[in-house]
XYZ file of C-alpha atoms in Angstrom:
207
model
C -1.597 10.957 17.821
C -2.582 12.189 14.361
C -2.701 10.317 11.060
C 0.571 12.032 10.152
C 2.165 10.592 13.291
C 0.939 7.140 12.207
C 2.408 7.643 8.722
C 5.777 8.684 10.150
C 5.812 5.641 12.418
C 4.940 3.310 9.542
C 7.732 4.726 7.374
C 10.301 4.312 10.121
C 9.091 0.805 10.940
C 9.282 -0.271 7.292
C 12.750 1.261 6.979
C 13.866 -1.007 9.837
C 12.428 -4.036 8.015
C 14.078 -3.134 4.704
C 17.432 -2.534 6.360
C 17.508 -6.154 7.537
C 16.717 -7.784 4.179
C 19.227 -9.682 2.061
C 19.832 -9.053 -1.650
C 17.987 -12.292 -2.382
C 14.949 -11.118 -0.420
C 15.030 -7.710 -2.086
C 14.891 -9.374 -5.510
C 11.819 -11.469 -4.629
C 8.498 -10.489 -6.248
C 6.295 -8.277 -4.092
C 2.498 -8.387 -4.232
C 2.608 -5.519 -6.766
C 2.494 -7.032 -10.253
C 5.889 -6.789 -11.943
C 7.644 -5.222 -8.942
C 10.320 -6.740 -6.754
C 10.519 -6.036 -3.037
C 13.154 -3.382 -3.768
C 11.038 -1.810 -6.539
C 8.149 -1.480 -4.106
C 10.393 0.097 -1.482
C 11.749 2.552 -4.052
C 8.214 3.510 -5.068
C 7.536 4.715 -1.534
C 10.254 7.382 -1.879
C 9.347 8.822 -5.293
C 6.895 11.397 -3.941
C 9.662 12.868 -1.790
C 11.624 14.129 -4.809
C 9.219 14.103 -7.780
C 7.054 17.180 -8.264
C 3.470 16.827 -9.430
C 4.154 18.614 -12.765
C 7.051 16.241 -13.421
C 4.911 13.221 -12.598
C 2.160 14.463 -14.908
C 4.687 14.573 -17.752
C 5.774 11.039 -16.877
C 2.136 9.917 -16.967
C 1.676 11.358 -20.462
C 4.894 9.732 -21.688
C 4.113 6.377 -20.068
C 0.472 6.047 -21.054
C -1.174 6.453 -17.671
C -0.836 6.548 -13.899
C -0.003 2.885 -13.292
C 2.606 2.683 -16.038
C 4.252 5.881 -14.830
C 4.390 4.552 -11.266
C 5.798 1.222 -12.419
C 8.514 2.749 -14.575
C 9.498 5.265 -11.901
C 9.778 2.588 -9.211
C 11.867 0.242 -11.345
C 14.080 3.121 -12.494
C 14.627 4.280 -8.912
C 15.443 0.778 -7.685
C 17.884 0.116 -10.524
C 20.267 2.941 -9.690
C 19.891 3.262 -5.928
C 21.053 1.056 -3.082
C 18.642 -0.183 -0.467
C 20.642 1.870 2.046
C 19.789 5.028 0.088
C 16.105 4.078 0.006
C 16.055 3.329 3.730
C 17.806 6.614 4.515
C 15.299 8.571 2.411
C 12.330 6.879 4.089
C 13.670 7.840 7.503
C 14.663 11.370 6.490
C 11.192 11.992 5.057
C 9.171 10.094 7.624
C 7.186 13.257 8.413
C 6.763 14.349 4.776
C 3.176 15.521 4.180
C 2.524 14.899 0.488
C -1.045 13.960 -0.403
C -2.373 13.042 -3.862
C -4.642 15.700 -5.416
C -8.112 15.573 -3.891
C -7.072 13.183 -1.115
C -6.281 13.678 2.559
C -3.739 12.138 4.916
C -5.698 8.864 4.821
C -4.281 8.167 1.337
C -0.559 8.193 2.214
C -1.381 6.139 5.316
C -3.073 3.524 3.139
C -0.155 3.658 0.698
C 2.589 3.017 3.262
C 0.629 0.348 5.151
C -0.506 -1.574 2.066
C 2.838 -1.387 0.293
C 4.476 -2.403 3.550
C 2.350 -5.538 3.459
C 3.172 -5.994 -0.240
C 6.722 -6.381 1.038
C 6.115 -8.314 4.258
C 3.575 -10.884 3.040
C 5.795 -12.579 0.393
C 8.623 -12.751 2.932
C 6.356 -14.151 5.682
C 7.119 -11.197 7.956
C 4.186 -10.848 10.333
C 3.012 -7.619 11.875
C -0.101 -6.301 13.601
C -1.619 -3.217 12.018
C -2.908 -0.933 14.796
C -6.702 -0.984 14.930
C -6.990 2.766 14.502
C -4.916 2.713 11.322
C -6.783 -0.282 9.935
C -10.128 1.438 10.528
C -9.005 4.623 8.733
C -7.764 2.621 5.741
C -10.836 0.399 5.498
C -13.150 3.404 5.686
C -11.155 5.070 2.907
C -11.149 2.002 0.670
C -14.934 1.649 0.699
C -15.518 5.393 0.217
C -16.100 7.016 -3.183
C -12.535 8.336 -3.224
C -11.165 4.942 -2.284
C -13.129 3.106 -4.957
C -11.675 5.499 -7.530
C -8.089 5.229 -6.279
C -8.153 1.462 -5.668
C -10.653 0.093 -8.227
C -9.256 -3.421 -8.601
C -11.428 -6.088 -7.034
C -14.327 -3.795 -6.229
C -16.610 -3.789 -3.208
C -20.090 -3.398 -4.707
C -22.684 -6.037 -3.859
C -20.669 -7.617 -1.036
C -20.695 -7.264 2.749
C -17.319 -7.044 4.451
C -16.880 -7.789 8.150
C -13.705 -7.711 10.219
C -13.300 -10.568 12.689
C -10.732 -8.856 14.923
C -12.393 -5.448 15.374
C -15.796 -3.783 15.118
C -15.991 -2.852 11.428
C -18.292 -3.759 8.562
C -19.438 -2.266 5.289
C -21.775 -3.018 2.396
C -24.550 -5.523 1.801
C -24.705 -8.836 -0.017
C -22.820 -12.123 0.294
C -20.444 -12.059 3.264
C -16.683 -11.684 3.073
C -15.009 -11.825 6.482
C -11.523 -11.968 7.897
C -9.085 -9.981 9.962
C -8.679 -6.303 9.152
C -5.289 -6.740 7.489
C -6.576 -9.348 5.045
C -9.695 -7.296 4.334
C -7.873 -4.065 3.563
C -5.333 -5.858 1.380
C -8.063 -7.683 -0.556
C -10.258 -4.615 -0.981
C -7.118 -2.781 -2.060
C -6.624 -5.223 -4.921
C -4.285 -7.912 -3.554
C -5.585 -11.303 -4.639
C -3.089 -13.000 -2.306
C -5.107 -11.742 0.662
C -8.374 -13.198 -0.655
C -7.099 -16.634 0.368
C -7.222 -15.490 4.004
C -10.912 -14.571 3.854
C -14.047 -16.650 4.380
C -17.749 -16.362 3.587
C -20.237 -16.849 0.780
C -18.897 -13.818 -1.083
C -15.256 -14.901 -1.335
C -15.763 -16.677 -4.660
C -17.350 -13.564 -6.162
C -14.550 -11.354 -4.826
C -11.885 -13.677 -6.226
C -13.605 -13.691 -9.646
C -13.334 -9.896 -9.797
C -9.560 -10.111 -10.001
């Protein structure tokens, strides 16, 4: 199995989840600020049909990366059915886009974390495979990861997973299962509530 195989599996698995959601569930807020569940799902398909030059223009017109992403996701969700989004996720499950300067670890982190942005508010449980969790955690605490996912921040804290052999950093302890750790390090304050240790208060304050 390669990381690309993991990404394809995650896309197909999330498509199955999305296909079973009601309109009410799709309109619920996701863990992404200002995005509904459907907006978040739509975001995961934008790289399949938006070229990098086109996205750069959108960034300039929108005032930055985050605003461009937000507007594109909401625009996509507003004129597409969830069936269309699900079909595109499945059809492009093996798509190999990577952000400039990043490897396959980045799209893996994107699909897994956004999948949890969708599942967590709807109380849909899932176990992230240990191998995938390790790849994502290692990315998030790397220099590239700190640049791509700066919210929260990891400096001055020690993170330890309670369900697998993984730790990083030094300082007051923040511990929890790998899913909660990667979501918190990736900027999701909701996941901080699932963590324990002397460093949790400091981590929460960074949001």
